[in-house]
Amino acid sequence: MPKNKETKKKKKKKKQKQKHAAATTTAGLDTNALEHFSGATYDLGVAVARGLFSAEECALLQRTGGMPGSVEINDRHEELSFRHRVWRIETSRAAWQHLFDRAIGAVRSVDDLYWRQIARVPQWHPEAEFIEYEVTPTKNGKPPKVLPGIGPHVDNASLVTLVVMLAPSEAYRGGLSCFEGKTPDAPRIFQLQQGDAVFFRGEKCEHWITDVEAGRRCILQIECCRMKPGRH
């Protein structure tokens, strides 16, 4: 390889590393520590950051559904099978702005590393939700016939979706995070630990949650949307 071409390649790699390092500083996210799980196409890749938020930060985020400004919603598509409760929380973020900023910074860093979607649109907006999957026993103490969960779906108009597990693993049973795989019979399945974050192309990658069999599973979800979405 000619020396000038080799030098150009080295310079390009150096600039990319510097850019990613700057993103790491801003988001508090070590992009080098990200785990990437490829899909059938590059758009269907899934990235996981272990321990993005601490237990104390997760405890604060678990309270966002009850903070002033939060609103419980029911905007899922009528054909979607879901059994959970959802609160829109971006208008309540005065008490957790520092965590919101870190989450958005992490999304932008991961998107810049893998998909480069956010930079391509003239406008986008974040939609933040606190989502709870809780098993409430019946009067005789038995589990309900219908358990919390959500069926396969995509997130309307979400360039990139971030999901952070807020509940400790001992707080619930079941509730695995699933994403379409390279073949229909081989989904990618994750048992997220408290503070772990998963990033994916929400509008492209089909995903679902297996039934929560016991306890309470709760997450922070932020969709970075290209436009005002309709129903999910």
mmCIF file of C-alpha atoms in Angstrom:
data_model
loop_
_atom_site.group_PDB
_atom_site.id
_atom_site.type_symbol
_atom_site.label_atom_id
_atom_site.label_comp_id
_atom_site.label_asym_id
_atom_site.label_seq_id
_atom_site.Cartn_x
_atom_site.Cartn_y
_atom_site.Cartn_z
ATOM 1 C CA MET A 1 0.000 0.000 0.000
ATOM 2 C CA PRO A 2 1.390 3.442 -0.896
ATOM 3 C CA LYS A 3 2.566 5.456 2.094
ATOM 4 C CA ASN A 4 0.246 8.414 1.459
ATOM 5 C CA LYS A 5 -2.850 6.130 1.472
ATOM 6 C CA GLU A 6 -1.668 4.428 4.658
ATOM 7 C CA THR A 7 -1.139 7.817 6.321
ATOM 8 C CA LYS A 8 -4.622 8.981 5.326
ATOM 9 C CA LYS A 9 -6.164 5.840 6.791
ATOM 10 C CA LYS A 10 -4.248 6.280 10.050
ATOM 11 C CA LYS A 11 -5.330 9.910 10.288
ATOM 12 C CA LYS A 12 -8.954 8.942 9.662
ATOM 13 C CA LYS A 13 -8.830 6.268 12.375
ATOM 14 C CA LYS A 14 -7.196 8.733 14.770
ATOM 15 C CA LYS A 15 -9.958 11.303 14.158
ATOM 16 C CA GLN A 16 -12.637 8.652 14.728
ATOM 17 C CA LYS A 17 -11.026 7.604 18.001
ATOM 18 C CA GLN A 18 -10.816 11.241 19.141
ATOM 19 C CA LYS A 19 -14.471 11.785 18.246
ATOM 20 C CA HIS A 20 -15.551 8.682 20.114
ATOM 21 C CA ALA A 21 -13.399 9.677 23.092
ATOM 22 C CA ALA A 22 -15.137 13.079 23.189
ATOM 23 C CA ALA A 23 -18.514 11.350 23.090
ATOM 24 C CA THR A 24 -17.426 9.080 25.936
ATOM 25 C CA THR A 25 -16.511 12.085 28.078
ATOM 26 C CA THR A 26 -19.842 13.772 27.402
ATOM 27 C CA ALA A 27 -22.049 10.733 28.001
ATOM 28 C CA GLY A 28 -20.097 9.013 30.755
ATOM 29 C CA LEU A 29 -20.119 5.987 28.453
ATOM 30 C CA ASP A 30 -17.087 3.915 27.544
ATOM 31 C CA THR A 31 -17.880 3.017 23.938
ATOM 32 C CA ASN A 32 -14.984 0.569 23.962
ATOM 33 C CA ALA A 33 -16.813 -1.465 26.607
ATOM 34 C CA LEU A 34 -20.017 -1.764 24.568
ATOM 35 C CA GLU A 35 -21.154 -5.231 23.574
ATOM 36 C CA HIS A 36 -22.537 -5.385 20.043
ATOM 37 C CA PHE A 37 -24.799 -8.192 18.843
ATOM 38 C CA SER A 38 -25.252 -8.259 15.079
ATOM 39 C CA GLY A 39 -28.556 -8.932 13.341
ATOM 40 C CA ALA A 40 -29.636 -9.961 9.857
ATOM 41 C CA THR A 41 -28.719 -6.438 8.677
ATOM 42 C CA TYR A 42 -26.606 -3.707 10.238
ATOM 43 C CA ASP A 43 -29.759 -1.768 11.175
ATOM 44 C CA LEU A 44 -30.842 -4.703 13.323
ATOM 45 C CA GLY A 45 -27.765 -4.713 15.539
ATOM 46 C CA VAL A 46 -28.211 -4.369 19.308
ATOM 47 C CA ALA A 47 -25.703 -2.715 21.656
ATOM 48 C CA VAL A 48 -25.535 -3.312 25.407
ATOM 49 C CA ALA A 49 -23.792 -1.136 28.014
ATOM 50 C CA ARG A 50 -23.463 -2.915 31.335
ATOM 51 C CA GLY A 51 -23.988 -0.837 34.485
ATOM 52 C CA LEU A 52 -24.655 2.463 32.726
ATOM 53 C CA PHE A 53 -26.547 3.651 35.818
ATOM 54 C CA SER A 54 -25.849 2.876 39.472
ATOM 55 C CA ALA A 55 -28.335 1.286 41.887
ATOM 56 C CA GLU A 56 -28.906 4.699 43.502
ATOM 57 C CA GLU A 57 -29.595 6.296 40.114
ATOM 58 C CA CYS A 58 -31.971 3.476 39.214
ATOM 59 C CA ALA A 59 -33.815 4.019 42.502
ATOM 60 C CA LEU A 60 -34.326 7.681 41.580
ATOM 61 C CA LEU A 61 -35.531 6.771 38.090
ATOM 62 C CA GLN A 62 -37.996 4.274 39.570
ATOM 63 C CA ARG A 63 -39.787 7.227 41.187
ATOM 64 C CA THR A 64 -40.231 9.201 37.963
ATOM 65 C CA GLY A 65 -43.719 7.820 37.308
ATOM 66 C CA GLY A 66 -44.997 9.549 40.445
ATOM 67 C CA MET A 67 -43.197 12.860 39.967
ATOM 68 C CA PRO A 68 -45.074 16.097 39.154
ATOM 69 C CA GLY A 69 -45.520 16.403 35.405
ATOM 70 C CA SER A 70 -45.583 12.652 34.728
ATOM 71 C CA VAL A 71 -48.700 11.361 32.977
ATOM 72 C CA GLU A 72 -49.923 7.795 32.739
ATOM 73 C CA ILE A 73 -50.773 6.969 29.122
ATOM 74 C CA ASN A 74 -52.282 4.210 27.012
ATOM 75 C CA ASP A 75 -51.161 4.896 23.451
ATOM 76 C CA ARG A 76 -50.193 1.407 22.291
ATOM 77 C CA HIS A 77 -51.687 0.122 19.070
ATOM 78 C CA GLU A 78 -54.938 -1.777 19.634
ATOM 79 C CA GLU A 79 -53.551 -4.794 17.755
ATOM 80 C CA LEU A 80 -50.457 -5.001 19.967
ATOM 81 C CA SER A 81 -50.560 -7.527 22.797
ATOM 82 C CA PHE A 82 -49.320 -5.697 25.895
ATOM 83 C CA ARG A 83 -49.869 -5.873 29.628
ATOM 84 C CA HIS A 84 -48.013 -3.104 31.420
ATOM 85 C CA ARG A 85 -48.400 0.464 32.727
ATOM 86 C CA VAL A 86 -46.672 3.435 31.105
ATOM 87 C CA TRP A 87 -45.980 7.000 32.237
ATOM 88 C CA ARG A 88 -44.604 9.756 29.991
ATOM 89 C CA ILE A 89 -41.920 11.395 32.098
ATOM 90 C CA GLU A 90 -39.885 13.840 30.006
ATOM 91 C CA THR A 91 -41.909 16.758 31.438
ATOM 92 C CA SER A 92 -41.013 15.673 34.988
ATOM 93 C CA ARG A 93 -37.271 15.617 34.482
ATOM 94 C CA ALA A 94 -36.341 18.600 36.660
ATOM 95 C CA ALA A 95 -35.479 16.110 39.420
ATOM 96 C CA TRP A 96 -33.466 13.841 37.128
ATOM 97 C CA GLN A 97 -32.176 16.172 34.401
ATOM 98 C CA HIS A 98 -28.578 15.052 34.955
ATOM 99 C CA LEU A 99 -29.575 11.438 34.275
ATOM 100 C CA PHE A 100 -31.669 12.414 31.264
ATOM 101 C CA ASP A 101 -28.708 14.319 29.807
ATOM 102 C CA ARG A 102 -26.422 11.340 30.377
ATOM 103 C CA ALA A 103 -28.926 8.987 28.748
ATOM 104 C CA ILE A 104 -29.280 11.203 25.669
ATOM 105 C CA GLY A 105 -25.506 11.591 25.468
ATOM 106 C CA ALA A 106 -25.121 7.818 25.576
ATOM 107 C CA VAL A 107 -27.713 7.368 22.822
ATOM 108 C CA ARG A 108 -25.921 9.848 20.595
ATOM 109 C CA SER A 109 -22.550 8.197 21.230
ATOM 110 C CA VAL A 110 -23.868 4.728 20.395
ATOM 111 C CA ASP A 111 -25.756 6.001 17.343
ATOM 112 C CA ASP A 112 -22.646 7.773 16.090
ATOM 113 C CA LEU A 113 -20.663 4.578 16.530
ATOM 114 C CA TYR A 114 -23.059 2.163 14.819
ATOM 115 C CA TRP A 115 -25.917 3.721 12.832
ATOM 116 C CA ARG A 116 -25.495 7.507 12.380
ATOM 117 C CA GLN A 117 -29.230 8.106 12.177
ATOM 118 C CA ILE A 118 -29.762 11.137 14.441
ATOM 119 C CA ALA A 119 -27.297 13.309 12.538
ATOM 120 C CA ARG A 120 -29.174 12.646 9.280
ATOM 121 C CA VAL A 121 -32.493 14.194 10.282
ATOM 122 C CA PRO A 122 -33.152 17.953 10.548
ATOM 123 C CA GLN A 123 -35.260 17.543 13.689
ATOM 124 C CA TRP A 124 -35.885 14.885 16.294
ATOM 125 C CA HIS A 125 -37.276 14.751 19.796
ATOM 126 C CA PRO A 126 -36.936 12.366 22.758
ATOM 127 C CA GLU A 127 -39.919 10.617 24.292
ATOM 128 C CA ALA A 128 -39.183 9.271 27.765
ATOM 129 C CA GLU A 129 -41.302 6.650 29.487
ATOM 130 C CA PHE A 130 -41.311 4.833 32.807
ATOM 131 C CA ILE A 131 -42.741 1.358 32.166
ATOM 132 C CA GLU A 132 -43.851 -1.067 34.848
ATOM 133 C CA TYR A 133 -44.614 -4.786 34.529
ATOM 134 C CA GLU A 134 -46.026 -5.895 37.868
ATOM 135 C CA VAL A 135 -47.605 -9.214 38.808
ATOM 136 C CA THR A 136 -50.520 -8.654 41.175
ATOM 137 C CA PRO A 137 -51.643 -11.908 42.810
ATOM 138 C CA THR A 138 -55.345 -12.715 42.875
ATOM 139 C CA LYS A 139 -57.354 -12.716 46.116
ATOM 140 C CA ASN A 140 -56.517 -16.374 46.748
ATOM 141 C CA GLY A 141 -52.813 -15.612 46.370
ATOM 142 C CA LYS A 142 -52.400 -17.272 42.975
ATOM 143 C CA PRO A 143 -50.776 -15.555 39.969
ATOM 144 C CA PRO A 144 -53.205 -13.873 37.563
ATOM 145 C CA LYS A 145 -54.218 -15.790 34.448
ATOM 146 C CA VAL A 146 -52.762 -13.065 32.236
ATOM 147 C CA LEU A 147 -49.176 -12.078 33.058
ATOM 148 C CA PRO A 148 -47.456 -8.757 32.258
ATOM 149 C CA GLY A 149 -45.445 -8.605 29.040
ATOM 150 C CA ILE A 150 -45.532 -7.197 25.521
ATOM 151 C CA GLY A 151 -45.625 -8.903 22.118
ATOM 152 C CA PRO A 152 -43.326 -8.393 19.106
ATOM 153 C CA HIS A 153 -43.416 -4.820 17.814
ATOM 154 C CA VAL A 154 -41.324 -1.899 16.568
ATOM 155 C CA ASP A 155 -41.259 1.654 17.978
ATOM 156 C CA ASN A 156 -42.934 4.029 15.539
ATOM 157 C CA ALA A 157 -40.514 6.611 14.115
ATOM 158 C CA SER A 158 -37.827 5.881 16.725
ATOM 159 C CA LEU A 159 -34.415 6.365 15.170
ATOM 160 C CA VAL A 160 -32.782 4.860 18.245
ATOM 161 C CA THR A 161 -34.413 3.451 21.362
ATOM 162 C CA LEU A 162 -32.711 3.199 24.752
ATOM 163 C CA VAL A 163 -33.982 0.842 27.465
ATOM 164 C CA VAL A 164 -32.461 0.867 30.960
ATOM 165 C CA MET A 165 -33.289 -1.865 33.478
ATOM 166 C CA LEU A 166 -34.214 -0.171 36.757
ATOM 167 C CA ALA A 167 -35.276 -3.179 38.837
ATOM 168 C CA PRO A 168 -32.765 -5.483 40.538
ATOM 169 C CA SER A 169 -32.842 -9.029 39.176
ATOM 170 C CA GLU A 170 -34.168 -10.424 42.461
ATOM 171 C CA ALA A 171 -37.266 -8.172 42.236
ATOM 172 C CA TYR A 172 -38.932 -10.196 39.473
ATOM 173 C CA ARG A 173 -38.902 -13.452 37.536
ATOM 174 C CA GLY A 174 -39.197 -13.777 33.761
ATOM 175 C CA GLY A 175 -39.374 -10.601 31.673
ATOM 176 C CA LEU A 176 -36.552 -11.359 29.255
ATOM 177 C CA SER A 177 -35.662 -8.747 26.614
ATOM 178 C CA CYS A 178 -35.931 -10.301 23.151
ATOM 179 C CA PHE A 179 -34.909 -9.026 19.714
ATOM 180 C CA GLU A 180 -35.378 -10.545 16.298
ATOM 181 C CA GLY A 181 -32.410 -12.648 15.266
ATOM 182 C CA LYS A 182 -30.731 -13.520 12.005
ATOM 183 C CA THR A 183 -33.364 -16.226 11.543
ATOM 184 C CA PRO A 184 -36.954 -16.315 12.890
ATOM 185 C CA ASP A 185 -36.212 -19.269 15.177
ATOM 186 C CA ALA A 186 -33.132 -17.694 16.798
ATOM 187 C CA PRO A 187 -34.043 -14.445 18.616
ATOM 188 C CA ARG A 188 -31.420 -12.615 20.643
ATOM 189 C CA ILE A 189 -32.422 -12.840 24.308
ATOM 190 C CA PHE A 190 -31.011 -10.779 27.190
ATOM 191 C CA GLN A 191 -31.428 -10.955 30.959
ATOM 192 C CA LEU A 192 -30.541 -7.359 31.802
ATOM 193 C CA GLN A 193 -29.182 -6.546 35.246
ATOM 194 C CA GLN A 194 -30.042 -3.391 37.168
ATOM 195 C CA GLY A 195 -28.423 -0.386 35.481
ATOM 196 C CA ASP A 196 -27.759 -2.169 32.188
ATOM 197 C CA ALA A 197 -28.779 -0.327 29.020
ATOM 198 C CA VAL A 198 -29.671 -1.657 25.598
ATOM 199 C CA PHE A 199 -29.639 0.446 22.409
ATOM 200 C CA PHE A 200 -31.284 -0.472 19.102
ATOM 201 C CA ARG A 201 -32.974 0.933 16.009
ATOM 202 C CA GLY A 202 -36.473 1.024 17.471
ATOM 203 C CA GLU A 203 -38.337 1.602 14.211
ATOM 204 C CA LYS A 204 -36.488 -1.256 12.482
ATOM 205 C CA CYS A 205 -35.705 -3.986 15.004
ATOM 206 C CA GLU A 206 -38.660 -6.046 16.210
ATOM 207 C CA HIS A 207 -38.518 -6.654 19.948
ATOM 208 C CA TRP A 208 -40.643 -7.991 22.798
ATOM 209 C CA ILE A 209 -40.674 -8.897 26.494
ATOM 210 C CA THR A 210 -41.478 -12.389 27.722
ATOM 211 C CA ASP A 211 -44.100 -12.702 30.459
ATOM 212 C CA VAL A 212 -43.115 -11.462 33.898
ATOM 213 C CA GLU A 213 -43.994 -14.444 36.089
ATOM 214 C CA ALA A 214 -43.585 -12.818 39.505
ATOM 215 C CA GLY A 215 -42.613 -9.500 41.099
ATOM 216 C CA ARG A 216 -42.146 -6.075 39.541
ATOM 217 C CA ARG A 217 -40.009 -5.288 36.508
ATOM 218 C CA CYS A 218 -39.565 -1.620 35.582
ATOM 219 C CA ILE A 219 -37.548 0.216 32.966
ATOM 220 C CA LEU A 220 -36.678 3.637 31.617
ATOM 221 C CA GLN A 221 -37.304 3.863 27.889
ATOM 222 C CA ILE A 222 -36.284 6.775 25.685
ATOM 223 C CA GLU A 223 -37.220 6.854 22.017
ATOM 224 C CA CYS A 224 -35.371 9.371 19.847
ATOM 225 C CA CYS A 225 -38.083 10.085 17.292
ATOM 226 C CA ARG A 226 -37.747 11.599 13.819
ATOM 227 C CA MET A 227 -41.252 13.089 14.084
ATOM 228 C CA LYS A 228 -44.303 13.069 16.302
ATOM 229 C CA PRO A 229 -45.182 9.383 16.384
ATOM 230 C CA GLY A 230 -48.622 7.893 16.191
ATOM 231 C CA ARG A 231 -49.514 4.869 18.216
ATOM 232 C CA HIS A 232 -47.047 2.124 19.101
#
